[in-house]
Coordinates of C-alpha atoms in Angstrom, one line a residue:
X1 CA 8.1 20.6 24.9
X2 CA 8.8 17.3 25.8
X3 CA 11.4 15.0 24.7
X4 CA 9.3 13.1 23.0
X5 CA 7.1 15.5 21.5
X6 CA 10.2 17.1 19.9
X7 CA 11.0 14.0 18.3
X8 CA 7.6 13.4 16.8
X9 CA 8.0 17.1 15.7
X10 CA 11.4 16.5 14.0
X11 CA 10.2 13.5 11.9
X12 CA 7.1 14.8 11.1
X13 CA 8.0 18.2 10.3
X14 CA 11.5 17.6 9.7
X15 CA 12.4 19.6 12.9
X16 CA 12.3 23.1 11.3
X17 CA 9.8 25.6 10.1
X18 CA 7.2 24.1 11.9
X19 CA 4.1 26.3 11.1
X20 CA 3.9 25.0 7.8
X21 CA 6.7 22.2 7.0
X22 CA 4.5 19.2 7.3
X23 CA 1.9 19.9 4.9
X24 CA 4.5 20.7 2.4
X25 CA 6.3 17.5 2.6
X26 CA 3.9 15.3 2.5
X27 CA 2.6 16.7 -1.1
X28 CA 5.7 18.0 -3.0
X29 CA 8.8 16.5 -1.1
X30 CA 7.2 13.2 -1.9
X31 CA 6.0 13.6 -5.5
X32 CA 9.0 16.3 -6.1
X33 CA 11.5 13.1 -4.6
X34 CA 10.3 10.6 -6.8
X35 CA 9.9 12.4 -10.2
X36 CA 13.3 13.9 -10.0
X37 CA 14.7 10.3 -9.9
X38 CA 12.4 9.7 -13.1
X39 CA 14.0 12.5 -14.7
X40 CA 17.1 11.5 -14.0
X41 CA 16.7 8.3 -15.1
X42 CA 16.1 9.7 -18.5
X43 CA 19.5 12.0 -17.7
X44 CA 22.4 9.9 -16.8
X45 CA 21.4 6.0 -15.4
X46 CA 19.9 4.8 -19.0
X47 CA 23.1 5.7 -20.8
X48 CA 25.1 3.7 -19.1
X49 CA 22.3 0.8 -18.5
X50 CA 21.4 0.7 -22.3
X51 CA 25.9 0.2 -22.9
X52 CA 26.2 -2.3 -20.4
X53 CA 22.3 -4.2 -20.9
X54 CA 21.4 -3.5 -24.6
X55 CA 18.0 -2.4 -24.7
X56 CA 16.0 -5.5 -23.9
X57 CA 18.7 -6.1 -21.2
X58 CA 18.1 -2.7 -19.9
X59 CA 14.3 -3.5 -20.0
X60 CA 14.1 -6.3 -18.3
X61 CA 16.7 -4.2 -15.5
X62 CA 14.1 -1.8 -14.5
X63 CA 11.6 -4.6 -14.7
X64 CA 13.2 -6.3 -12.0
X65 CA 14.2 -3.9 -10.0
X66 CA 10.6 -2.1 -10.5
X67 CA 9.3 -5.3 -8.7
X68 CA 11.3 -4.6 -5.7
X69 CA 10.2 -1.8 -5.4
X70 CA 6.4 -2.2 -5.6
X71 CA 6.8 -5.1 -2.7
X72 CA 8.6 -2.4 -0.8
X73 CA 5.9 0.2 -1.2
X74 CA 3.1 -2.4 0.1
X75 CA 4.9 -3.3 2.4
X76 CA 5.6 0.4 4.0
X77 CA 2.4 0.7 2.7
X78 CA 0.4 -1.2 5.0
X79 CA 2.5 -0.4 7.8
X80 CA 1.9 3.2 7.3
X81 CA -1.2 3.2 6.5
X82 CA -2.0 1.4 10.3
X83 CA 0.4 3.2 12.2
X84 CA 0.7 6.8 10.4
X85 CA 3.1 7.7 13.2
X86 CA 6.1 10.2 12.8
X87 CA 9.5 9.0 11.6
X88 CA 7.9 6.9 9.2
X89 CA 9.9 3.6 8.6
X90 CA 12.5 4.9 11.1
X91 CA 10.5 4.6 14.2
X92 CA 8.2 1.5 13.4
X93 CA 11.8 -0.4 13.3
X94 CA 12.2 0.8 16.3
X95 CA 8.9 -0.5 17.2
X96 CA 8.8 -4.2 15.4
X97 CA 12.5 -4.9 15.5
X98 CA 14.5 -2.8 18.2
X99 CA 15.7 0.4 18.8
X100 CA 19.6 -0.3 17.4
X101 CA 18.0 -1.0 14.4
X102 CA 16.2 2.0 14.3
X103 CA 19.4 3.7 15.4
X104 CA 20.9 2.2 12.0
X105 CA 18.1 3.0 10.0
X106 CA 18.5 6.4 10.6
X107 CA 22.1 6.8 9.6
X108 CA 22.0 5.2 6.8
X109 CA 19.0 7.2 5.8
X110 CA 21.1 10.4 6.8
X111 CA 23.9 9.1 5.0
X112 CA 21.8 8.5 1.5
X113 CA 20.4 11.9 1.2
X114 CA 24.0 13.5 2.0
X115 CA 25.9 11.2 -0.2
X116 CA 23.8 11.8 -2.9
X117 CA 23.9 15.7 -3.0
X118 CA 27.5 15.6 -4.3
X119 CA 26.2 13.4 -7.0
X120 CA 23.6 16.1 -8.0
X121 CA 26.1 18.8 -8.2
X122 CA 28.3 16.4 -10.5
X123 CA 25.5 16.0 -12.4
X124 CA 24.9 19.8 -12.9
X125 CA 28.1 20.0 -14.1
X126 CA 27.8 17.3 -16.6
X127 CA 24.8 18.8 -18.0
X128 CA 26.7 22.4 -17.9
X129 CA 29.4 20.5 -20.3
X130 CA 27.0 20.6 -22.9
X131 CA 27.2 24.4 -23.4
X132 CA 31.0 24.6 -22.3
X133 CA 32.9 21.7 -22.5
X134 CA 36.1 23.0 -20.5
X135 CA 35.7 20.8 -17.9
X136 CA 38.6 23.0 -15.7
X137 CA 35.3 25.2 -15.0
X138 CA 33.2 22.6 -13.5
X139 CA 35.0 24.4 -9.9
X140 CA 33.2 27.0 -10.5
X141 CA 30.1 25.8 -11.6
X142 CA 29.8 23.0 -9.0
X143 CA 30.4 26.5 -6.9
X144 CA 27.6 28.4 -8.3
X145 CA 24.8 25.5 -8.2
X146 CA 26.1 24.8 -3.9
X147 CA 26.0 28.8 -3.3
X148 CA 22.1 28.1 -4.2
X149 CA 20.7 25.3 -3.1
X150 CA 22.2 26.5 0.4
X151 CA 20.7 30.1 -0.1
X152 CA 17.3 28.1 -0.9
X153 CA 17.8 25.8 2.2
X154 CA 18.6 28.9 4.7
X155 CA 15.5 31.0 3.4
X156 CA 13.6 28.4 5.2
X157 CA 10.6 25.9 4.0
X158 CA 9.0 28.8 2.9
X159 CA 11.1 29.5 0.0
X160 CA 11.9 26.1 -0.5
X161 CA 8.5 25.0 -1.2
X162 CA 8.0 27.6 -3.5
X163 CA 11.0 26.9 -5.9
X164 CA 10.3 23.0 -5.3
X165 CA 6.7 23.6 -6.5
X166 CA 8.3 25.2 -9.9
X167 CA 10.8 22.8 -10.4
X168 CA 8.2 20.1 -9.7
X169 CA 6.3 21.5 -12.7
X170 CA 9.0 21.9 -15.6
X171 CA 10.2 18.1 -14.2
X172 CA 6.5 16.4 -14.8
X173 CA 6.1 18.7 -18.0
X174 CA 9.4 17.1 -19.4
X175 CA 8.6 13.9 -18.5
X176 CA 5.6 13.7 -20.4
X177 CA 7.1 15.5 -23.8
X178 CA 10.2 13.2 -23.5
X179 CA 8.2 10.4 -23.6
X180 CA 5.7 11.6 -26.3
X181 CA 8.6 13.1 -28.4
X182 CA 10.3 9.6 -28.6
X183 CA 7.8 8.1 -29.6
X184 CA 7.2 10.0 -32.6
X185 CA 10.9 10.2 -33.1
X186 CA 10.7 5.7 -33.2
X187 CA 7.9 6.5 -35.3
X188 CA 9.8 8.3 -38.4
X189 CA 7.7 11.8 -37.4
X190 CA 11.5 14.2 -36.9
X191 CA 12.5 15.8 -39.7
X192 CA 14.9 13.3 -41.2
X193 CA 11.3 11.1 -41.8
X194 CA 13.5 8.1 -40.1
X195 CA 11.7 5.2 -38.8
X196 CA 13.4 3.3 -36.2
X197 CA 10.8 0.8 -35.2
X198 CA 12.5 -2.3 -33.4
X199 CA 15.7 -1.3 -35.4
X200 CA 18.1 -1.4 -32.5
X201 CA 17.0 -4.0 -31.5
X202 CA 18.0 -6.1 -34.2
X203 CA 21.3 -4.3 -34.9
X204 CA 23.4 -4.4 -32.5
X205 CA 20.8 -6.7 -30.6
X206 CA 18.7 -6.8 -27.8
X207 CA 21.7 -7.9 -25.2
X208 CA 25.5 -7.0 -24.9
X209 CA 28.1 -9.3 -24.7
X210 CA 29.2 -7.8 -21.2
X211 CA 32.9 -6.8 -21.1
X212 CA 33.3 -9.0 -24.3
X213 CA 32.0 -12.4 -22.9
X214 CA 30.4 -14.2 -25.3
X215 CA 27.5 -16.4 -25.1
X216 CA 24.8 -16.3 -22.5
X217 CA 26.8 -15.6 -19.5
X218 CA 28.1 -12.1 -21.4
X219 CA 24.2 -11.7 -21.5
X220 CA 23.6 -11.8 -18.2
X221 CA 26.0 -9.8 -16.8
X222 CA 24.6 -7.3 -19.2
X223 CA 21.6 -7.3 -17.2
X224 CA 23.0 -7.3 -14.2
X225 CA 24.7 -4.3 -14.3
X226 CA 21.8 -2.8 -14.9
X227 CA 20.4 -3.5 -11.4
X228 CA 22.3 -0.5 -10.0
X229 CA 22.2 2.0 -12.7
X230 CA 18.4 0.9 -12.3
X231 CA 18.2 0.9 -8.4
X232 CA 19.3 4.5 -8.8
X233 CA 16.4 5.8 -10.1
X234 CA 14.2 4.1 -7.9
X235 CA 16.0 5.2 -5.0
X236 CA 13.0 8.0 -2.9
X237 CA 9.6 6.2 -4.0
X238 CA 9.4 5.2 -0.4
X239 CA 9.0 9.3 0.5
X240 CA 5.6 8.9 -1.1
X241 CA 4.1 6.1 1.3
X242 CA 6.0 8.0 4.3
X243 CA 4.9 11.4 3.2
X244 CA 1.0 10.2 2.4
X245 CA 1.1 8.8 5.7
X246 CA 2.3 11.8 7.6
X247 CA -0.5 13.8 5.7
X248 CA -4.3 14.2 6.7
X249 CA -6.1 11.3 6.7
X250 CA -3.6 9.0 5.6
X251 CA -5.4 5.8 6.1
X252 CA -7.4 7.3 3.0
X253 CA -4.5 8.8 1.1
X254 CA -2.3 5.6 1.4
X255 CA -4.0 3.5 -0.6
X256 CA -4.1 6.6 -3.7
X257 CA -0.6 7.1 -3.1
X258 CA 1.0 3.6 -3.5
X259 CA -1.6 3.1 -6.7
X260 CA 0.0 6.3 -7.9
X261 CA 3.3 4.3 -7.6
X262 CA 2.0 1.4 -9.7
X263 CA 1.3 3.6 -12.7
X264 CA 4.2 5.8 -12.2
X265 CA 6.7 2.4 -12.5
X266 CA 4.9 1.1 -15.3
X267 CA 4.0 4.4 -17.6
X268 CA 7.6 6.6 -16.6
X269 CA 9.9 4.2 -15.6
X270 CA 9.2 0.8 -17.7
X271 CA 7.4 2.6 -20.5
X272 CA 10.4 5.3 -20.5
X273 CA 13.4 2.7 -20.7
X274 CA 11.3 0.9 -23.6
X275 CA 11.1 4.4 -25.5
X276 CA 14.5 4.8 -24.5
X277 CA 15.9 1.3 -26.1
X278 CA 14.4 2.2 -29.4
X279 CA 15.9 5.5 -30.3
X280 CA 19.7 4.8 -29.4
X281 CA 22.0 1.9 -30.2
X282 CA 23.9 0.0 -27.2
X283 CA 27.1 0.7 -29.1
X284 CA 26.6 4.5 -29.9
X285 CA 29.7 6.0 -28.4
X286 CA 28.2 9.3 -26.9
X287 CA 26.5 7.1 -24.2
X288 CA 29.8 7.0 -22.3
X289 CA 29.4 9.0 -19.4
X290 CA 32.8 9.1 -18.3
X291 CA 33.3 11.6 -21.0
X292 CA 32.3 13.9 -19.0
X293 CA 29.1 15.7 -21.2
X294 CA 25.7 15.7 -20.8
X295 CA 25.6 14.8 -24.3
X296 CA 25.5 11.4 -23.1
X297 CA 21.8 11.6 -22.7
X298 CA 20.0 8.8 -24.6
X299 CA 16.9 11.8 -25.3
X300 CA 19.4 14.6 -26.5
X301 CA 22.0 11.6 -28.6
X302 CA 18.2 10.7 -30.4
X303 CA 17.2 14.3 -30.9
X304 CA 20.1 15.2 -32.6
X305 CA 20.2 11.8 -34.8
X306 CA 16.7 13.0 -35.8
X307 CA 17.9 16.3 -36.8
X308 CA 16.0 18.4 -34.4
X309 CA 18.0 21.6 -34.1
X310 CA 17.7 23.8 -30.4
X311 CA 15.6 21.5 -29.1
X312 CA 18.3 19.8 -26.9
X313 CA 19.4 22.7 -25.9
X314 CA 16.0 23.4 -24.0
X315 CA 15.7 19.7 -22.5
X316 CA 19.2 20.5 -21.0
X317 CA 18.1 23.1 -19.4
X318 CA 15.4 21.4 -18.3
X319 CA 17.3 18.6 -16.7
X320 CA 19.4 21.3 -14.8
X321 CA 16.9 22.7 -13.3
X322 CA 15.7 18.9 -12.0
X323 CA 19.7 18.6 -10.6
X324 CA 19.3 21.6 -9.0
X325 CA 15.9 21.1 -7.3
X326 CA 17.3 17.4 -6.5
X327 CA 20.5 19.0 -4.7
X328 CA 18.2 21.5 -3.1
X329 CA 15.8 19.0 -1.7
X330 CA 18.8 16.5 -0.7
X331 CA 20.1 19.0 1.6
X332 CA 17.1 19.7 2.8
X333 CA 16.1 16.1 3.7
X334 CA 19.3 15.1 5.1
X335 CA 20.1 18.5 7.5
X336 CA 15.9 17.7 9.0
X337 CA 16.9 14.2 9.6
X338 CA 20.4 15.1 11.3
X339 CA 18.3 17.1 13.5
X340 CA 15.5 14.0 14.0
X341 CA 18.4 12.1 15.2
X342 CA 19.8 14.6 17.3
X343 CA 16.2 14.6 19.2
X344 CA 16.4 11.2 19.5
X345 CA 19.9 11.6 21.2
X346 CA 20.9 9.2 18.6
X347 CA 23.5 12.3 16.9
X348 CA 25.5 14.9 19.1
X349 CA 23.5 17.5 21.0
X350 CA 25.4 20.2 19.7
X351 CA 23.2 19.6 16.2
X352 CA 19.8 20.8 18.1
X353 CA 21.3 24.5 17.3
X354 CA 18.4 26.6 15.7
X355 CA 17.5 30.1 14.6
X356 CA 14.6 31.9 16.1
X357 CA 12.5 30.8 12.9
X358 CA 13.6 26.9 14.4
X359 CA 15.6 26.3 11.2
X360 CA 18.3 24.3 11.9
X361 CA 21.6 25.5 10.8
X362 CA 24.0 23.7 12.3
X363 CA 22.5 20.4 10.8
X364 CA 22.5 22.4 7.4
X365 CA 25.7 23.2 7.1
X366 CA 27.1 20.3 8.5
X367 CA 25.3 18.1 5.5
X368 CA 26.1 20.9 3.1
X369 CA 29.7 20.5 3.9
X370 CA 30.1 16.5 2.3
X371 CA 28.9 18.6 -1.2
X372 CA 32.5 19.6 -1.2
X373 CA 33.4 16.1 -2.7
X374 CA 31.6 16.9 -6.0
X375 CA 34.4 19.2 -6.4
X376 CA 36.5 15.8 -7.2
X377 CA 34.8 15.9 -10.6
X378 CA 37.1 18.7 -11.6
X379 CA 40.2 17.0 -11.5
X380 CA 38.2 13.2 -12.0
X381 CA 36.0 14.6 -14.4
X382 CA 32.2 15.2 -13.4
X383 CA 30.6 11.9 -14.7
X384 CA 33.0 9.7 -12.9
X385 CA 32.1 11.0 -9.4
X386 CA 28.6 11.0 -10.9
X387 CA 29.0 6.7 -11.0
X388 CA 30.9 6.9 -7.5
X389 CA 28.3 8.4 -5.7
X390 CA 25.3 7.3 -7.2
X391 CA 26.9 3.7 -6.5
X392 CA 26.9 4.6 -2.8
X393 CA 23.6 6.0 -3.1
X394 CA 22.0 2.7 -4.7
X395 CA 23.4 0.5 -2.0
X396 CA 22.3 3.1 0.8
X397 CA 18.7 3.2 -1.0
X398 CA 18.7 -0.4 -0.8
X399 CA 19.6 -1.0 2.6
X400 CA 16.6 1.2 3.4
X401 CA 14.4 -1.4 1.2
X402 CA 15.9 -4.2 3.1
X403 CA 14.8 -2.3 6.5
X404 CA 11.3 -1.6 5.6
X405 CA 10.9 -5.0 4.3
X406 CA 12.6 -6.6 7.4
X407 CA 10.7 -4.6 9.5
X408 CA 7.6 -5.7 7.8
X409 CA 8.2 -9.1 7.9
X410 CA 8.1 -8.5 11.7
X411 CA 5.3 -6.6 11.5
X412 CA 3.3 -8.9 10.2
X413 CA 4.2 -11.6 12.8
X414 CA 3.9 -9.6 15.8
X415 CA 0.1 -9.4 13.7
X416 CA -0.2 -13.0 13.8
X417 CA 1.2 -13.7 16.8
X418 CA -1.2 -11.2 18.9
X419 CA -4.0 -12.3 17.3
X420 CA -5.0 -9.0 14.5
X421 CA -6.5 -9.9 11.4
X422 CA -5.4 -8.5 8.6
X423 CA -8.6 -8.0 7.1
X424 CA -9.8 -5.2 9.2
X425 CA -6.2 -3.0 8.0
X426 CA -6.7 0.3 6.7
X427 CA -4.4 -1.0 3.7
X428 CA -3.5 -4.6 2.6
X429 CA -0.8 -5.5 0.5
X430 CA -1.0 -8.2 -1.7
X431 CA 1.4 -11.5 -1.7
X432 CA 2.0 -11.2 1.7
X433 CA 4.4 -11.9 3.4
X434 CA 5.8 -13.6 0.6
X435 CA 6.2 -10.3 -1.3
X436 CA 8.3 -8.6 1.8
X437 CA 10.7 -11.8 1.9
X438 CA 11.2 -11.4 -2.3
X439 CA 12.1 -7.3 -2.0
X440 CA 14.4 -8.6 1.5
X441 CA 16.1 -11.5 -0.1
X442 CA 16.5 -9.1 -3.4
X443 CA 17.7 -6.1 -2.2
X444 CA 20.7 -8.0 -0.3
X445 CA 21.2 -10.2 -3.3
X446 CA 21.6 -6.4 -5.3
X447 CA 24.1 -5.1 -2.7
X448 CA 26.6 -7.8 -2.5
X449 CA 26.8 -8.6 -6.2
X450 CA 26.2 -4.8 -7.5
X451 CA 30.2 -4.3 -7.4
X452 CA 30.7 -7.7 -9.6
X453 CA 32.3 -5.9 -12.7
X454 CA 35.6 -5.6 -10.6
X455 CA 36.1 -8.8 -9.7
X456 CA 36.4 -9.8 -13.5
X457 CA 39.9 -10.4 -14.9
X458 CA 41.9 -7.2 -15.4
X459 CA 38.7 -4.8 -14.4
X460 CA 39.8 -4.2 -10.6
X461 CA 39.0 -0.5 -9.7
X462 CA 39.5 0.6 -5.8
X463 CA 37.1 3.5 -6.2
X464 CA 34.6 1.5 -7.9
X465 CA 35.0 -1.3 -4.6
X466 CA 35.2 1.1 -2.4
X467 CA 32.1 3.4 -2.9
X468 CA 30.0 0.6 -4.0
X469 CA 31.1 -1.9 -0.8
X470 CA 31.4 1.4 1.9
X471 CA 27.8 1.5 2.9
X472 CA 27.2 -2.0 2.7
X473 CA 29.8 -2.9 5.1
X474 CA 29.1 0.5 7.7
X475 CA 25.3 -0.9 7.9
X476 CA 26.4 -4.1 9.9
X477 CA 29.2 -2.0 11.9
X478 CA 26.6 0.4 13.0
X479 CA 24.1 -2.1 13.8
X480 CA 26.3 -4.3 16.1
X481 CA 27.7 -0.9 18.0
X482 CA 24.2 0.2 18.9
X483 CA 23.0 -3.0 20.0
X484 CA 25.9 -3.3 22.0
X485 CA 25.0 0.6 23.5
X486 CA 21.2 -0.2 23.8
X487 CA 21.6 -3.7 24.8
X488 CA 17.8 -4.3 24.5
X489 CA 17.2 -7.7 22.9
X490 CA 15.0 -7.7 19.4
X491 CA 11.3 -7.6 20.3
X492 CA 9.7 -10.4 20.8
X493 CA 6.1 -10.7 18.2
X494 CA 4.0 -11.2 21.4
X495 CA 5.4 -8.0 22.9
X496 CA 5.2 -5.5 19.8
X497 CA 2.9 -2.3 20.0
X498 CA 0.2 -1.8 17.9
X499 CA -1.9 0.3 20.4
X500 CA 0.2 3.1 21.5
X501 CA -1.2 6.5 19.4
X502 CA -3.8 4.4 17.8
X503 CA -6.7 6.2 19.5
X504 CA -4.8 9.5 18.6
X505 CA -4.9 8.5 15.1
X506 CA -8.5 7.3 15.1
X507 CA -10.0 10.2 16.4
X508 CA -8.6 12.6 13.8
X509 CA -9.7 10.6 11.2
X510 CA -13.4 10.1 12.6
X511 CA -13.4 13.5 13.5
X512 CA -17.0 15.1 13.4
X513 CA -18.1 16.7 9.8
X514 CA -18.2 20.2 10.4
X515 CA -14.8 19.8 12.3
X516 CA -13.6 18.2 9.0
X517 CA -14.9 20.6 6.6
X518 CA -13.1 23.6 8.4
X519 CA -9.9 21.7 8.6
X520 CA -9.7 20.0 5.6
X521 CA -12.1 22.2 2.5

C-alpha cells in the first residue's frame, strides 16, 4: 500500500481494524463522543458553573459558548461537506493553510483525547465516592476502570463498538429522564409536593458575586468562569461533522448531522443548564467538587432535596457507565490518531507496530500510559485532578475550534479568490465568513482569559496556571518548530486545491441505482 493510501486509511479508519472501523465511527464514535460530554455536563461541569455563575450566569455560559460552537460546526461543516476527505479537519489545514499547521493540528488533537482520559478515570472515581467515600481506595478503583477500558481497546473495534453501542443507549436514555424528571421535580411533582418555580432564582439570585466582588464586575466574572466549565462539555461535537463526512454519502448526511447539532445545543445542553439552575441553589454546599464525591451532582443534590429515595443511586450508576465508555472511547481515539500521525511521518516510526488483526498496540499503550496521572487523585483527591485536566482539555478543545475556524476562513478565500461560488456547495453555512471570524476571535479570547481566577489578589494556584496555560503555550511552540522543519510558506488562496479527489468523491455519490441499492439498503 502506498504511503499515501495508508494515511487516508489511518484517518479514515483510524488505522486499525480496517474491515469494519469506518462505518462504526462515523455513526457511534460521533453521536457516542458528543452525548457523553452532555452527560457529563449534567455530572461534574454544572456544579461548579452554577457556584461560580449563579444560574442565570451559568445560562447565559453555555449560551455563549453554545454559539461558538454552532459557527464551528458550519464552518467544518461546509468544508466537509465539499471535501469529505480523510483526516477531516486535520488534512484540509494542511490543504488551506500549510502543512506545519496541520502538523500542529494533529498534536494537539492527540494531545486532547489523551489528556482527557485521566480526567475520565478521576471522574469514575468521584462517582465511585458516592457508594464508598474512602477516598484512599480511589488506587484501586482508578485501577479497576484502566484494566477495562484497555481490555475493551485490545479486543479490537469489534468489541468496542459493541460496548460503545450499549453505553450509547443507557447515556441518551438518562439524558432524556434527567431532563424530564427535573422538570417535574421544579414543578412540585416529588414526594415532598415542593414547588421550586423560579425560586433560586430569586434567593440567592440569578448571579454570584464572584470570589466576593461586589457589584457588576463580581457578576461578570461569575459568568466568565463559566466559559470553561462550559467549553468542557462542548468539547467532541466537531466528531459529528468529521464523522458524517467520512460516512456514505456525506454531502447528504452533513447537512442532517450539523441540524442534529442545532437541536442537540438547544434541547440538552441550554434546555439542561435551565433545568439545572432551577432545582439547586448557587450556594448549596454539596456543589463543591473538590470534596471529592459525586454527590456534587446538581441531579442527585435535587433528587435527594425532593426526597426521592434509591433513585440516585441508579443515576450514579448511570453516569459511571458514561465515564467508563468516555475513557474507553478516549483511548481509542487518541492511540488511532498516534498511529494517523505516524503514517504521516509526523510521529516516530516505531508507533506503526501492529498485530496481525492491524490493531495498533504500540500506539495503545503508549496513550494508555498518560492514564497513570489520574492516579494523582488519590493523594490530591479525585475531583481536583478532575478540574486539572478538564482545564487542559478545554483549552486543547478550543484550539481545535480556533484551527477549524482558521482554516475556514482560508477556505473560504482561496473560494473567492479562484473564482467558486458558494452557491453551488453541497452545504452552506450561514453568516459567512463573519461567523468563522466570531468562533476564531472567541475561542482565543476563551483561552487566554480562562485561567483569570489566579490572577486575583491572594487566589494564585501553580497547578491551576499551569494546566490551564500548558496547552495554550505548546500550540505556538509546535507550530513555529514545524514550520521551521517544513519550511513551506502558508498557501497562497490562488494556489489552494479544491480539485484533487473531487471526481473520486463525485462518482460515489452519483453512483448508478442498483449499485446504490446493494451498497447502501
Amino acid at each position: 500500500m502506498a504511503s499515501s493510501e495508508k494515511v487516508d486509511k489511518a484517518y479514515s479508519n483510524n488505522g486499525s481494524d480496517a474491515e469494519s472501523n469506518n462505518a462504526f465511527h462515523s455513526g457511534e464514535t460521533g453521536q457516542g463522543s458528543s452525548s457523553r460530554r452532555v452527560l457529563f455536563l449534567y455530572i461534574d461541569r454544572t456544579a461548579n458553573a452554577l457556584r461560580h455563575g449563579g444560574p442565570v450566569g451559568m445560562l447565559l455560559g453555555y449560551i455563549t459558548v453554545g454559539t461558538v460552537c454552532w459557527a464551528t460546526m458550519i464552518s467544518l461543516g461546509e468544508m466537509v461537506a465539499y471535501l469529505p476527505i480523510s483526516g477531516g479537519h486535520i488534512k484540509l489545514a494542511e490543504r488551506f493553510v500549510n502543512p506545519a499547521f496541520s502538523f500542529t493540528m494533529g498534536w494537539n488533537y492527540w494531545y486532547n483525547w489523551t489528556i482527557i482520559l485521566p480526567a475520565e478515570l478521576s471522574a469514575a472515581a468521584v462517582l465511585i465516592n458516592y457508594w464508598d467515600q474512602n477516598t484512599q481506595l480511589n488506587y484501586a478503583w482508578i485501577t479497576i476502570c484502566l484494566l477495562v477500558v484497555i481490555a475493551i481497546n485490545l479486543c479490537g473495534a469489534g468489541v468496542y463498538g459493541e460496548a460503545e453501542f450499549i453505553f450509547a443507549s443507557i447515556k441518551v436514555l438518562t439524558i432524556t429522564g434527567l431532563i424530564i424528571l427535573g422538570i417535574i421535580i421544579d414543578l412540585g411533582g416529588g414526594p415532598n409536593h415542593d414547588r421550586l418555580g423560579f425560586r433560586y432564582w430569586k434567593n440567592p439570585g440569578p448571579f454570584v458575586q464572584y470570589d466576593g466582588i461586589p457589584g457588576s464586575t463580581g457578576q461578570f466574572l461569575g459568568w466568565w468562569a463559566v466559559i470553561t466549565q462550559a467549553a468542557f462539555s462542548f468539547i467532541g461535537t466537531e466528531i459529528v461533522a468529521i464523522a458524517a463526512g467520512e460516512a456514505k454519502n456525506p454531502r447528504r448526511n452533513l447537512p442532517k448531522a450539523i441540524k442534529r447539532v442545532y437541536v442537540r445545543i438547544l434541547l440538552f445542553y441550554i434546555g439542561g443548564t435551565f433545568v439545572i439552575g432551577l432545582l439547586v441553589p448557587s450556594n448549596d454546599p454539596q456543589l463543591d467538587l473538590g470534596t471529592g464525591t459525586a454527590a456534587s451532582s446538581p441531579f442527585v443534590i435535587a433528587i435527594q432535596n425532593a426526597g426521592i429515595s434509591g433513585l440516585p443511586s441508579l443515576i450514579n450508576a448511570c453516569l459511571l457507565t458514561s465515564a467508563w465508555s468516555a475513557a474507553s472511547s478516549d483511548l481509542y481515539t487518541s492511540s488511532r490518531a498516534l498511529y494517523g500521525l505516524a503514517l504521516s511521518r509526523n510521529a516516530p516510526q516505531f508507533l506503526l507496530r501492529t498485530t496481525k488483526r492491524g490493531l495498533p498496540y504500540i500506539c495503545l499503550l503508549l496513550s494508555a500510559s498518560f492514564s497513570l496521572l489520574a492516579f494523582m487523585g488519590v493523594s490530591s483527591g479525585a475531583g481536583t485532578v478532575f478540574n486539572w485536566f478538564s482545564n487542559m482539555t478545554s483549552i486543547a478543545g478550543l484550539l481545535t475550534w480556533f484551527g477549524i475556524n482558521l482554516t475556514y476562513i482560508r477556505f473560504h478565500k482561496g473560494l473567492k479568490a479562484q473564482g467558486f461560488e458558494r452557491s453551488k456547495l453541497p452545504y452552506i453555512g450561514p453568516l459567512q465568513p463573519y461567523a468563522s471570524w466570531y468562533a476564531l476571535f472567541m475561542t482565543m479570547l476563551f483561552c487566554v482569559f480562562s485561567g483569570f481566577d489566579v490572577f486575583l489578589k491572594g487566589e494564585w494556584d501553580t497547578a491551576t496556571f499551569v494546566t490551564t496555560y500548558l496547552p495554550l503555550a505548546t500550540f505556538p511552540i509546535l507550530y513555529i518548530g514545524a514550520k521551521m522543519y517544513y519550511r513551506q510558506p502558508i498557501v497562497k488562496p490562488q494556489d489552494m486545491d479544491f480539485i484533487s479527489n473531487i471526481a473520486e468523491i463525485e462518482a460515489e455519490e452519483y453512483v448508478p441505482f442498483g449499485n446504490r441499492c446493494s451498497r447502501q439498503y
